[in-house]
């Protein structure tokens, strides 16, 4: 029975995790899946960029109320994360399609996606609190902006080089391994728990990178694009672990330079003398 559950979600032959050269999905399905990813990610990027152009880059939450912030946050995360988590998500969704049809298939897919986005929404609450705190701090103490920027880069660098990042990144780089594990999840709310589980590891993998939104600005499109590329390459490139370490070291260098280079802190710029 366990073998039959696993085979519904994981192809018998899965020589590569990303689909390149014969991956989790057949070539034809893989092409269709990536087209779907593009069709979802591109509108998310368009919405994010248009909103960012209207708002500019300012410290803290930029005056946004929590509901609006969370709406923009989830849109941003969809734009940034979807390409890198697509291999797992699309393979799992294909497995759902094999086991169910009609409304049942739709409901299960919504459960899976909802679980993933629920984790990122919860992380958005933490991000909002952090941005509100740091924004208020630099408003009251403008000279704190440079030190705050240095601390943010330092924390981001240490996290990138730390054990939690390593564990989560290795999990995200092994889609076949956790698809087999997810196949063993039992009902009820199986797909919701798969989404929550995968989302939690995704947040653990990217939390350090998200910290740099404090000095760079939460609506900084260039920062979003750069981080999205880093996340994609970290998870899908054969030397992604090495890149993760290099990015961590780069953040530590920026932590040293930040107190002396205001141009590196556009997200705190408005508050500094």
C-alpha atoms as a printed R data frame, in Angstrom:
    type eleno elety resid chain resno       x      y       z
1   ATOM     1    CA   UNK     A     1   0.000  0.000   0.000
2   ATOM     2    CA   UNK     A     2   2.774  2.432   0.921
3   ATOM     3    CA   UNK     A     3   4.538  1.673  -2.345
4   ATOM     4    CA   UNK     A     4   1.384  2.432  -4.333
5   ATOM     5    CA   UNK     A     5   0.905  5.773  -2.515
6   ATOM     6    CA   UNK     A     6   4.466  6.784  -3.287
7   ATOM     7    CA   UNK     A     7   4.294  5.815  -6.954
8   ATOM     8    CA   UNK     A     8   1.243  8.031  -7.433
9   ATOM     9    CA   UNK     A     9   3.345 11.090  -6.615
10  ATOM    10    CA   UNK     A    10   6.877 10.081  -7.589
11  ATOM    11    CA   UNK     A    11   7.781  8.657 -10.977
12  ATOM    12    CA   UNK     A    12   9.554  5.312 -10.931
13  ATOM    13    CA   UNK     A    13  12.624  6.893 -12.540
14  ATOM    14    CA   UNK     A    14  13.682 10.291 -11.278
15  ATOM    15    CA   UNK     A    15  17.348 10.753 -12.139
16  ATOM    16    CA   UNK     A    16  17.503 14.511 -11.507
17  ATOM    17    CA   UNK     A    17  15.638 16.721  -9.041
18  ATOM    18    CA   UNK     A    18  14.842 19.617 -11.340
19  ATOM    19    CA   UNK     A    19  13.721 17.830 -14.431
20  ATOM    20    CA   UNK     A    20  16.797 18.774 -16.410
21  ATOM    21    CA   UNK     A    21  18.029 15.774 -18.311
22  ATOM    22    CA   UNK     A    22  15.096 13.653 -17.227
23  ATOM    23    CA   UNK     A    23  13.665 15.032 -14.019
24  ATOM    24    CA   UNK     A    24  10.610 14.523 -11.828
25  ATOM    25    CA   UNK     A    25   8.262 15.187 -14.732
26  ATOM    26    CA   UNK     A    26   8.401 13.940 -18.336
27  ATOM    27    CA   UNK     A    27   9.762 16.538 -20.766
28  ATOM    28    CA   UNK     A    28   6.348 17.359 -22.233
29  ATOM    29    CA   UNK     A    29   4.733 17.808 -18.816
30  ATOM    30    CA   UNK     A    30   7.758 19.733 -17.597
31  ATOM    31    CA   UNK     A    31   7.462 22.212 -20.470
32  ATOM    32    CA   UNK     A    32   3.749 22.708 -19.783
33  ATOM    33    CA   UNK     A    33   4.456 23.094 -16.072
34  ATOM    34    CA   UNK     A    34   7.064 25.783 -16.602
35  ATOM    35    CA   UNK     A    35   4.710 27.640 -18.940
36  ATOM    36    CA   UNK     A    36   2.149 27.595 -16.114
37  ATOM    37    CA   UNK     A    37   4.777 28.913 -13.690
38  ATOM    38    CA   UNK     A    38   5.549 31.763 -16.069
39  ATOM    39    CA   UNK     A    39   1.851 32.573 -16.493
40  ATOM    40    CA   UNK     A    40   1.478 32.909 -12.716
41  ATOM    41    CA   UNK     A    41   4.832 34.476 -11.850
42  ATOM    42    CA   UNK     A    42   4.805 37.170 -14.551
43  ATOM    43    CA   UNK     A    43   1.506 38.807 -13.438
44  ATOM    44    CA   UNK     A    44   2.737 38.642  -9.834
45  ATOM    45    CA   UNK     A    45   5.915 40.461 -10.842
46  ATOM    46    CA   UNK     A    46   3.931 43.025 -12.876
47  ATOM    47    CA   UNK     A    47   1.656 43.785  -9.910
48  ATOM    48    CA   UNK     A    48   4.608 44.004  -7.541
49  ATOM    49    CA   UNK     A    49   6.622 46.311  -9.806
50  ATOM    50    CA   UNK     A    50   3.667 48.634 -10.439
51  ATOM    51    CA   UNK     A    51   2.977 48.911  -6.723
52  ATOM    52    CA   UNK     A    52   6.657 49.501  -5.982
53  ATOM    53    CA   UNK     A    53   6.842 52.277  -8.572
54  ATOM    54    CA   UNK     A    54   3.894 54.037  -6.924
55  ATOM    55    CA   UNK     A    55   5.311 53.675  -3.414
56  ATOM    56    CA   UNK     A    56   9.058 54.153  -3.871
57  ATOM    57    CA   UNK     A    57  11.544 52.997  -1.207
58  ATOM    58    CA   UNK     A    58  11.172 54.233   2.346
59  ATOM    59    CA   UNK     A    59  11.998 52.921   5.829
60  ATOM    60    CA   UNK     A    60   9.784 50.542   7.762
61  ATOM    61    CA   UNK     A    61   6.338 49.493   6.561
62  ATOM    62    CA   UNK     A    62   6.015 52.659   4.426
63  ATOM    63    CA   UNK     A    63   2.761 53.509   6.183
64  ATOM    64    CA   UNK     A    64   0.973 50.390   4.979
65  ATOM    65    CA   UNK     A    65  -1.746 48.883   7.138
66  ATOM    66    CA   UNK     A    66  -1.239 45.219   8.002
67  ATOM    67    CA   UNK     A    67  -3.862 43.792   5.559
68  ATOM    68    CA   UNK     A    68  -2.406 45.705   2.590
69  ATOM    69    CA   UNK     A    69   1.128 44.761   3.623
70  ATOM    70    CA   UNK     A    70   0.213 41.064   3.812
71  ATOM    71    CA   UNK     A    71  -1.507 41.223   0.421
72  ATOM    72    CA   UNK     A    72   1.582 42.751  -1.173
73  ATOM    73    CA   UNK     A    73   3.860 40.404   0.778
74  ATOM    74    CA   UNK     A    74   2.105 37.262  -0.467
75  ATOM    75    CA   UNK     A    75   2.148 38.629  -4.031
76  ATOM    76    CA   UNK     A    76   5.877 39.319  -3.701
77  ATOM    77    CA   UNK     A    77   6.542 35.861  -2.337
78  ATOM    78    CA   UNK     A    78   4.552 34.267  -5.169
79  ATOM    79    CA   UNK     A    79   6.663 36.203  -7.669
80  ATOM    80    CA   UNK     A    80   9.972 35.421  -5.956
81  ATOM    81    CA   UNK     A    81   9.439 31.841  -4.752
82  ATOM    82    CA   UNK     A    82   7.311 30.184  -7.411
83  ATOM    83    CA   UNK     A    83  10.119 29.489  -9.917
84  ATOM    84    CA   UNK     A    84  12.342 27.854  -7.284
85  ATOM    85    CA   UNK     A    85   9.632 25.708  -5.653
86  ATOM    86    CA   UNK     A    86   7.992 24.768  -8.936
87  ATOM    87    CA   UNK     A    87   9.617 21.309  -9.334
88  ATOM    88    CA   UNK     A    88   8.182 20.051  -6.040
89  ATOM    89    CA   UNK     A    89   4.854 21.869  -6.291
90  ATOM    90    CA   UNK     A    90   4.142 20.790  -9.846
91  ATOM    91    CA   UNK     A    91   5.090 17.184  -9.208
92  ATOM    92    CA   UNK     A    92   2.878 17.048  -6.122
93  ATOM    93    CA   UNK     A    93   0.010 18.723  -8.004
94  ATOM    94    CA   UNK     A    94   0.443 16.133 -10.769
95  ATOM    95    CA   UNK     A    95   0.172 13.417  -8.157
96  ATOM    96    CA   UNK     A    96  -3.066 14.964  -6.910
97  ATOM    97    CA   UNK     A    97  -4.341 14.903 -10.461
98  ATOM    98    CA   UNK     A    98  -3.618 11.182 -10.707
99  ATOM    99    CA   UNK     A    99  -5.517 10.377  -7.521
100 ATOM   100    CA   UNK     A   100  -8.559 12.637  -7.884
101 ATOM   101    CA   UNK     A   101 -10.598 14.622 -10.382
102 ATOM   102    CA   UNK     A   102 -13.074 17.486 -10.642
103 ATOM   103    CA   UNK     A   103 -13.802 19.460  -7.493
104 ATOM   104    CA   UNK     A   104 -11.871 17.015  -5.317
105 ATOM   105    CA   UNK     A   105  -8.727 17.671  -7.316
106 ATOM   106    CA   UNK     A   106  -9.316 21.437  -7.168
107 ATOM   107    CA   UNK     A   107  -9.909 21.347  -3.408
108 ATOM   108    CA   UNK     A   108  -6.765 19.310  -2.768
109 ATOM   109    CA   UNK     A   109  -4.657 21.610  -4.936
110 ATOM   110    CA   UNK     A   110  -6.044 24.665  -3.113
111 ATOM   111    CA   UNK     A   111  -5.229 22.957   0.203
112 ATOM   112    CA   UNK     A   112  -1.627 22.408  -0.863
113 ATOM   113    CA   UNK     A   113  -1.117 25.940  -2.211
114 ATOM   114    CA   UNK     A   114  -2.999 27.423   0.764
115 ATOM   115    CA   UNK     A   115  -0.739 25.616   3.233
116 ATOM   116    CA   UNK     A   116   2.371 26.926   1.492
117 ATOM   117    CA   UNK     A   117   1.085 30.511   1.371
118 ATOM   118    CA   UNK     A   118  -0.165 30.309   4.975
119 ATOM   119    CA   UNK     A   119   3.398 29.787   6.185
120 ATOM   120    CA   UNK     A   120   4.628 32.758   4.170
121 ATOM   121    CA   UNK     A   121   1.719 34.859   5.465
122 ATOM   122    CA   UNK     A   122   2.713 34.003   9.046
123 ATOM   123    CA   UNK     A   123   6.285 34.990   8.227
124 ATOM   124    CA   UNK     A   124   4.857 38.211   6.752
125 ATOM   125    CA   UNK     A   125   3.411 39.038  10.177
126 ATOM   126    CA   UNK     A   126   6.897 38.759  11.659
127 ATOM   127    CA   UNK     A   127   8.315 40.843   8.813
128 ATOM   128    CA   UNK     A   128   5.676 43.535   9.383
129 ATOM   129    CA   UNK     A   129   6.485 43.652  13.103
130 ATOM   130    CA   UNK     A   130  10.218 43.868  12.388
131 ATOM   131    CA   UNK     A   131   9.759 46.628   9.796
132 ATOM   132    CA   UNK     A   132   7.395 48.575  12.074
133 ATOM   133    CA   UNK     A   133   9.915 48.339  14.914
134 ATOM   134    CA   UNK     A   134  12.940 49.342  12.854
135 ATOM   135    CA   UNK     A   135  11.006 52.088  11.050
136 ATOM   136    CA   UNK     A   136   9.919 53.579  14.371
137 ATOM   137    CA   UNK     A   137  13.439 53.269  15.740
138 ATOM   138    CA   UNK     A   138  15.067 55.234  12.944
139 ATOM   139    CA   UNK     A   139  12.284 57.819  12.991
140 ATOM   140    CA   UNK     A   140  13.047 58.526  16.660
141 ATOM   141    CA   UNK     A   141  16.806 58.097  16.334
142 ATOM   142    CA   UNK     A   142  17.920 58.942  12.763
143 ATOM   143    CA   UNK     A   143  21.576 58.143  13.435
144 ATOM   144    CA   UNK     A   144  20.615 54.571  14.318
145 ATOM   145    CA   UNK     A   145  19.951 53.821  10.634
146 ATOM   146    CA   UNK     A   146  23.561 52.992   9.778
147 ATOM   147    CA   UNK     A   147  24.029 50.738  12.793
148 ATOM   148    CA   UNK     A   148  20.687 49.102  12.094
149 ATOM   149    CA   UNK     A   149  21.701 48.434   8.507
150 ATOM   150    CA   UNK     A   150  24.993 46.915   9.642
151 ATOM   151    CA   UNK     A   151  23.209 44.650  12.139
152 ATOM   152    CA   UNK     A   152  20.700 43.512   9.508
153 ATOM   153    CA   UNK     A   153  23.451 42.544   7.049
154 ATOM   154    CA   UNK     A   154  25.375 40.853   9.875
155 ATOM   155    CA   UNK     A   155  22.365 38.754  10.907
156 ATOM   156    CA   UNK     A   156  21.638 37.872   7.281
157 ATOM   157    CA   UNK     A   157  25.249 36.792   6.727
158 ATOM   158    CA   UNK     A   158  25.424 34.707   9.898
159 ATOM   159    CA   UNK     A   159  22.124 33.022   9.063
160 ATOM   160    CA   UNK     A   160  23.325 32.186   5.544
161 ATOM   161    CA   UNK     A   161  26.378 30.473   7.036
162 ATOM   162    CA   UNK     A   162  24.514 28.856   9.937
163 ATOM   163    CA   UNK     A   163  23.250 25.283  10.454
164 ATOM   164    CA   UNK     A   164  19.512 26.041  10.088
165 ATOM   165    CA   UNK     A   165  20.036 27.510   6.623
166 ATOM   166    CA   UNK     A   166  22.121 24.488   5.673
167 ATOM   167    CA   UNK     A   167  19.473 22.013   6.848
168 ATOM   168    CA   UNK     A   168  16.620 23.821   5.101
169 ATOM   169    CA   UNK     A   169  18.570 24.365   1.878
170 ATOM   170    CA   UNK     A   170  19.549 20.702   1.661
171 ATOM   171    CA   UNK     A   171  15.883 19.798   2.175
172 ATOM   172    CA   UNK     A   172  14.757 22.156  -0.600
173 ATOM   173    CA   UNK     A   173  17.475 20.819  -2.922
174 ATOM   174    CA   UNK     A   174  16.214 17.242  -2.512
175 ATOM   175    CA   UNK     A   175  12.662 17.316  -3.914
176 ATOM   176    CA   UNK     A   176  12.569 13.582  -4.570
177 ATOM   177    CA   UNK     A   177  13.433 12.837  -0.955
178 ATOM   178    CA   UNK     A   178  10.660 14.911   0.552
179 ATOM   179    CA   UNK     A   179   8.126 13.910  -2.112
180 ATOM   180    CA   UNK     A   180   8.648 10.326  -0.948
181 ATOM   181    CA   UNK     A   181   8.239 11.512   2.649
182 ATOM   182    CA   UNK     A   182   5.086 13.479   1.798
183 ATOM   183    CA   UNK     A   183   3.618 10.374   0.170
184 ATOM   184    CA   UNK     A   184   3.594  8.845   3.653
185 ATOM   185    CA   UNK     A   185   1.498 11.664   5.150
186 ATOM   186    CA   UNK     A   186  -1.944 10.451   6.208
187 ATOM   187    CA   UNK     A   187  -5.347 12.110   5.985
188 ATOM   188    CA   UNK     A   188  -7.045 14.308   7.058
189 ATOM   189    CA   UNK     A   189  -5.799 17.565   5.530
190 ATOM   190    CA   UNK     A   190  -2.888 15.720   3.995
191 ATOM   191    CA   UNK     A   191  -2.294 18.251   1.195
192 ATOM   192    CA   UNK     A   192  -2.606 21.177   3.582
193 ATOM   193    CA   UNK     A   193   0.066 19.643   5.817
194 ATOM   194    CA   UNK     A   194   2.314 18.999   2.815
195 ATOM   195    CA   UNK     A   195   1.986 22.680   1.856
196 ATOM   196    CA   UNK     A   196   2.702 23.771   5.430
197 ATOM   197    CA   UNK     A   197   5.699 21.451   5.711
198 ATOM   198    CA   UNK     A   198   7.245 22.496   2.412
199 ATOM   199    CA   UNK     A   199   6.495 26.162   3.123
200 ATOM   200    CA   UNK     A   200   8.195 25.940   6.527
201 ATOM   201    CA   UNK     A   201  11.409 24.619   4.982
202 ATOM   202    CA   UNK     A   202  11.184 27.266   2.258
203 ATOM   203    CA   UNK     A   203  10.896 30.003   4.891
204 ATOM   204    CA   UNK     A   204  13.782 28.474   6.828
205 ATOM   205    CA   UNK     A   205  15.868 28.491   3.674
206 ATOM   206    CA   UNK     A   206  15.099 32.114   2.764
207 ATOM   207    CA   UNK     A   207  14.688 33.864   6.157
208 ATOM   208    CA   UNK     A   208  18.207 35.290   6.167
209 ATOM   209    CA   UNK     A   209  17.774 36.688   2.677
210 ATOM   210    CA   UNK     A   210  14.518 38.362   3.706
211 ATOM   211    CA   UNK     A   211  16.318 40.256   6.515
212 ATOM   212    CA   UNK     A   212  18.156 42.425   3.998
213 ATOM   213    CA   UNK     A   213  14.829 43.997   3.015
214 ATOM   214    CA   UNK     A   214  15.254 46.132   6.161
215 ATOM   215    CA   UNK     A   215  18.296 48.063   4.872
216 ATOM   216    CA   UNK     A   216  17.429 47.720   1.176
217 ATOM   217    CA   UNK     A   217  13.702 48.560   1.458
218 ATOM   218    CA   UNK     A   218  10.772 46.180   1.385
219 ATOM   219    CA   UNK     A   219   9.507 47.557  -1.961
220 ATOM   220    CA   UNK     A   220  12.943 47.647  -3.605
221 ATOM   221    CA   UNK     A   221  12.373 45.925  -6.972
222 ATOM   222    CA   UNK     A   222  16.093 45.509  -7.674
223 ATOM   223    CA   UNK     A   223  16.543 43.784  -4.310
224 ATOM   224    CA   UNK     A   224  13.532 41.527  -4.973
225 ATOM   225    CA   UNK     A   225  14.884 40.510  -8.377
226 ATOM   226    CA   UNK     A   226  18.385 39.890  -7.030
227 ATOM   227    CA   UNK     A   227  17.140 37.796  -4.124
228 ATOM   228    CA   UNK     A   228  14.794 35.835  -6.403
229 ATOM   229    CA   UNK     A   229  17.764 34.910  -8.606
230 ATOM   230    CA   UNK     A   230  19.827 33.893  -5.558
231 ATOM   231    CA   UNK     A   231  16.965 31.740  -4.221
232 ATOM   232    CA   UNK     A   232  16.426 30.085  -7.609
233 ATOM   233    CA   UNK     A   233  20.116 29.307  -8.111
234 ATOM   234    CA   UNK     A   234  20.669 28.177  -4.508
235 ATOM   235    CA   UNK     A   235  17.923 25.583  -4.812
236 ATOM   236    CA   UNK     A   236  18.358 24.367  -8.357
237 ATOM   237    CA   UNK     A   237  22.040 24.773  -9.286
238 ATOM   238    CA   UNK     A   238  24.418 21.907  -8.549
239 ATOM   239    CA   UNK     A   239  26.657 24.319  -6.598
240 ATOM   240    CA   UNK     A   240  23.851 26.123  -4.844
241 ATOM   241    CA   UNK     A   241  25.242 25.356  -1.394
242 ATOM   242    CA   UNK     A   242  28.515 27.023  -2.369
243 ATOM   243    CA   UNK     A   243  26.611 30.075  -3.640
244 ATOM   244    CA   UNK     A   244  24.740 30.263  -0.329
245 ATOM   245    CA   UNK     A   245  28.059 30.547   1.516
246 ATOM   246    CA   UNK     A   246  29.379 33.161  -0.896
247 ATOM   247    CA   UNK     A   247  26.232 35.259  -0.419
248 ATOM   248    CA   UNK     A   248  26.629 34.923   3.351
249 ATOM   249    CA   UNK     A   249  30.206 36.203   3.176
250 ATOM   250    CA   UNK     A   250  29.077 39.075   0.929
251 ATOM   251    CA   UNK     A   251  26.491 40.094   3.525
252 ATOM   252    CA   UNK     A   252  29.202 40.118   6.219
253 ATOM   253    CA   UNK     A   253  31.291 42.430   4.042
254 ATOM   254    CA   UNK     A   254  28.266 44.708   3.567
255 ATOM   255    CA   UNK     A   255  27.799 44.721   7.356
256 ATOM   256    CA   UNK     A   256  31.293 46.154   7.731
257 ATOM   257    CA   UNK     A   257  30.763 48.780   5.002
258 ATOM   258    CA   UNK     A   258  27.179 49.770   5.850
259 ATOM   259    CA   UNK     A   259  27.998 52.326   8.606
260 ATOM   260    CA   UNK     A   260  30.098 54.304   6.106
261 ATOM   261    CA   UNK     A   261  28.110 53.931   2.870
262 ATOM   262    CA   UNK     A   262  24.630 55.446   2.950
263 ATOM   263    CA   UNK     A   263  23.894 54.383  -0.643
264 ATOM   264    CA   UNK     A   264  23.838 50.799   0.596
265 ATOM   265    CA   UNK     A   265  20.886 51.553   2.851
266 ATOM   266    CA   UNK     A   266  18.063 52.889   0.637
267 ATOM   267    CA   UNK     A   267  15.514 51.355   2.979
268 ATOM   268    CA   UNK     A   268  16.821 53.513   5.831
269 ATOM   269    CA   UNK     A   269  17.934 56.498   3.782
270 ATOM   270    CA   UNK     A   270  14.980 58.778   4.471
271 ATOM   271    CA   UNK     A   271  15.647 58.797   8.177
272 ATOM   272    CA   UNK     A   272  19.386 59.434   8.167
273 ATOM   273    CA   UNK     A   273  20.884 62.940   8.487
